[in-house]
CSV table of C-alpha atoms in Angstrom, one decimal:
chain,number,residue,atom,x,y,z
G,1,MET,CA,240.0,-44.5,204.0
G,2,THR,CA,239.0,-47.2,201.6
G,3,ILE,CA,235.3,-48.0,201.3
G,4,VAL,CA,234.5,-51.6,200.4
G,5,PRO,CA,231.0,-52.2,199.1
G,6,THR,CA,229.3,-55.2,200.5
G,7,ARG,CA,226.8,-57.3,198.8
G,8,SER,CA,225.1,-60.1,200.6
G,9,ALA,CA,223.2,-63.0,199.1
G,10,ARG,CA,221.3,-63.1,202.3
G,11,PHE,CA,218.8,-60.4,201.2
G,12,GLU,CA,216.1,-60.5,198.6
G,13,LEU,CA,213.1,-58.4,197.7
G,14,ARG,CA,209.8,-60.3,198.3
G,15,LEU,CA,206.2,-59.5,198.1
G,16,ILE,CA,204.2,-60.6,201.2
G,17,LYS,CA,201.0,-59.9,202.9
G,18,LEU,CA,201.3,-57.4,205.8
G,19,SER,CA,199.3,-59.8,208.0
G,20,GLN,CA,202.2,-62.3,207.7
G,21,VAL,CA,204.4,-60.0,209.7
G,22,VAL,CA,203.9,-60.9,213.3
G,23,GLY,CA,205.7,-57.9,214.7
G,24,VAL,CA,209.2,-56.6,215.5
G,25,ASP,CA,211.8,-59.2,216.3
G,26,GLU,CA,211.3,-60.3,219.9
G,27,GLY,CA,215.1,-60.1,220.7
G,28,MET,CA,215.3,-56.6,219.3
G,29,LEU,CA,212.2,-55.5,221.3
G,30,ALA,CA,213.7,-56.9,224.5
G,31,THR,CA,217.0,-55.0,223.9
G,32,LEU,CA,215.1,-51.8,223.2
G,33,LYS,CA,212.9,-52.2,226.2
G,34,GLU,CA,215.9,-52.7,228.4
G,35,ALA,CA,217.3,-49.4,227.1
G,36,ASN,CA,213.9,-47.8,227.7
G,37,LEU,CA,213.5,-47.0,224.0
G,38,SER,CA,210.6,-47.5,221.7
G,39,PRO,CA,211.4,-48.4,218.1
G,40,PHE,CA,208.4,-46.3,216.9
G,41,LEU,CA,208.2,-42.7,216.0
G,42,PRO,CA,204.6,-41.6,216.1
G,43,VAL,CA,203.5,-40.2,212.8
G,44,ASP,CA,200.0,-38.9,212.3
G,45,CYS,CA,199.0,-40.4,209.0
G,46,ARG,CA,196.1,-37.9,208.7
G,47,LEU,CA,198.6,-35.2,207.9
G,48,TRP,CA,200.0,-37.0,204.9
G,49,LYS,CA,198.5,-38.0,201.5
G,50,GLN,CA,197.6,-41.7,201.5
G,51,GLU,CA,199.0,-42.2,198.0
G,52,SER,CA,202.3,-40.7,199.1
G,53,LEU,CA,202.6,-43.0,202.1
G,54,VAL,CA,201.8,-46.0,200.0
G,55,ARG,CA,204.4,-45.0,197.4
G,56,PHE,CA,207.0,-44.4,200.2
G,57,LEU,CA,206.4,-47.9,201.6
G,58,ASP,CA,206.8,-49.4,198.2
G,59,GLU,CA,210.0,-47.5,197.5
G,60,TYR,CA,211.5,-48.0,201.0
G,61,PRO,CA,210.7,-51.5,202.1
G,62,PHE,CA,211.3,-52.7,205.7
G,63,MET,CA,213.4,-55.7,206.5
G,64,VAL,CA,212.1,-59.0,207.8
G,65,ARG,CA,213.3,-62.5,208.8
G,66,SER,CA,211.3,-65.7,208.8
G,67,SER,CA,210.4,-67.9,211.8
G,68,ALA,CA,207.9,-70.6,212.5
G,69,LYS,CA,205.5,-68.0,213.8
G,70,GLY,CA,205.7,-65.9,210.6
G,71,TYR,CA,207.8,-62.9,209.5
G,72,PHE,CA,209.4,-60.5,212.1
G,73,CYS,CA,210.5,-57.0,211.3
G,74,ILE,CA,214.3,-56.6,211.9
G,75,GLY,CA,214.9,-53.2,210.2
G,76,GLY,CA,212.8,-50.2,209.3
G,77,PHE,CA,210.7,-50.5,212.4
G,78,ARG,CA,209.1,-47.1,211.7
G,79,ARG,CA,208.2,-48.1,208.2
G,80,PHE,CA,206.6,-51.3,209.5
G,81,LEU,CA,204.5,-49.3,211.9
G,82,LEU,CA,203.6,-46.9,209.1
G,83,ALA,CA,202.5,-49.9,207.0
G,84,GLN,CA,200.3,-51.2,209.8
G,85,ALA,CA,198.6,-47.7,210.1
G,86,VAL,CA,198.3,-47.2,206.4
G,87,PHE,CA,196.8,-50.6,205.7
G,88,ALA,CA,194.8,-51.0,208.9
G,89,GLN,CA,191.7,-51.7,206.9
G,90,ASP,CA,193.5,-54.1,204.6
G,91,PRO,CA,195.9,-56.3,206.6
G,92,ASP,CA,196.2,-58.7,203.7
G,93,HIS,CA,197.7,-55.9,201.5
G,94,GLU,CA,200.8,-57.2,199.7
G,95,LEU,CA,203.9,-55.1,200.0
G,96,HIS,CA,207.5,-55.4,199.2
G,97,VAL,CA,209.9,-56.3,202.1
G,98,LEU,CA,213.6,-56.9,202.2
G,99,PHE,CA,213.8,-60.6,203.3
G,100,ARG,CA,216.9,-61.7,205.2
G,101,GLN,CA,217.7,-65.4,204.8
G,102,GLY,CA,219.3,-67.5,207.5
G,103,LYS,CA,219.6,-67.3,211.3
G,104,LEU,CA,220.0,-63.9,212.9
G,105,SER,CA,223.0,-64.0,215.3
G,106,THR,CA,223.2,-61.9,218.4
G,107,PRO,CA,226.0,-59.7,216.8
G,108,GLU,CA,223.9,-59.2,213.7
G,109,ARG,CA,220.9,-58.3,215.8
G,110,GLY,CA,223.0,-55.7,217.6
G,111,ARG,CA,224.3,-54.3,214.3
G,112,LEU,CA,220.8,-54.0,212.9
G,113,ILE,CA,219.6,-52.3,216.1
G,114,GLY,CA,222.5,-49.8,216.0
G,115,GLN,CA,221.9,-49.1,212.4
G,116,GLU,CA,218.1,-48.6,213.1
G,117,CYS,CA,218.5,-46.4,216.2
G,118,PHE,CA,221.6,-44.4,215.3
G,119,LEU,CA,222.6,-44.4,211.7
G,120,ALA,CA,219.1,-44.2,210.1
G,121,PRO,CA,217.9,-41.3,212.3
G,122,ALA,CA,221.2,-39.4,211.9
G,123,ILE,CA,221.1,-39.6,208.1
G,124,GLU,CA,217.3,-39.3,207.6
G,125,ARG,CA,216.3,-36.6,210.1
G,126,ALA,CA,215.0,-33.3,209.0
G,127,ASP,CA,217.4,-30.8,210.6
G,128,ARG,CA,215.4,-28.1,212.4
G,129,SER,CA,218.1,-25.6,211.6
G,130,ASN,CA,216.9,-26.0,208.0
G,131,ALA,CA,213.2,-25.6,208.8
G,132,PRO,CA,212.9,-22.3,207.0
G,133,HIS,CA,214.4,-23.9,203.9
G,134,TYR,CA,212.1,-26.9,204.1
G,135,TYR,CA,209.2,-24.5,204.6
G,136,ARG,CA,210.1,-22.4,201.5
G,137,LEU,CA,210.4,-25.7,199.4
G,138,TRP,CA,207.0,-26.8,200.7
G,139,GLU,CA,205.5,-23.4,199.7
G,140,LYS,CA,206.9,-23.8,196.2
G,141,LEU,CA,205.7,-27.3,195.7
G,142,SER,CA,202.2,-27.4,194.4
G,143,GLU,CA,199.6,-29.2,196.4
G,144,GLU,CA,199.8,-31.9,193.8
G,145,PHE,CA,203.4,-32.7,194.5
G,146,SER,CA,203.6,-32.2,198.3
G,147,PRO,CA,202.9,-35.3,200.4
G,148,ILE,CA,201.6,-33.1,203.2
G,149,ILE,CA,197.9,-32.5,203.5
G,150,GLY,CA,196.9,-28.9,204.0
G,151,LYS,CA,197.9,-25.5,202.8
G,152,ARG,CA,198.5,-23.6,206.1
G,153,GLU,CA,201.7,-23.1,207.8
G,154,GLY,CA,200.5,-25.0,210.8
G,155,ASP,CA,199.8,-28.1,208.6
G,156,PHE,CA,203.4,-28.1,207.6
G,157,ASP,CA,204.6,-27.7,211.2
G,158,ARG,CA,202.5,-30.6,212.5
G,159,ALA,CA,203.5,-32.9,209.7
G,160,MET,CA,207.2,-32.2,210.0
G,161,GLY,CA,207.3,-32.0,213.8
G,162,PHE,CA,208.6,-28.4,213.7
G,163,LEU,CA,207.7,-25.6,216.1
G,164,PRO,CA,206.6,-22.4,214.4
G,165,ARG,CA,209.6,-20.6,215.7
G,166,ASN,CA,211.9,-23.0,213.8
G,167,LYS,CA,210.9,-21.4,210.6
G,168,LYS,CA,211.1,-17.8,211.7
G,169,LYS,CA,214.9,-17.7,212.0
G,170,ASP,CA,215.7,-17.4,208.2
G,171,ARG,CA,212.8,-15.6,206.6
């Protein structure tokens, strides 16, 4: 199999105010609603260090497109929701976004939804079978380096979405 890298001139990194992002692309929301899916994964920001969340959003920007109404999120829906939660008191906070130029065709919308709903979660998920290993790593990281607030085992479980029994398998 030959892998051909793609590079599109349609994307550029921009700095915009969060308040300029109107929401998730309406066509994408309609498709997700039809499938009875929500693009958002609830994350309790109180379990994570604020500076870690801010740094994460700076290092992993979400994708937007422009319209007459403002910018719409077309990729990184969960990061967009996280930005809204993190900067709820500062909606004019400037953050980096990956701006997609040009019209967004139906096939491109579908490709982006598939990437967002299937590829990103498959690659990025924390595998529960590795929960004991994640937990040991968390124990070894000092409080200074861990993005999770708290020192107790239950703090780790809530932040990661693990059940306590997930960690007991490989102690």
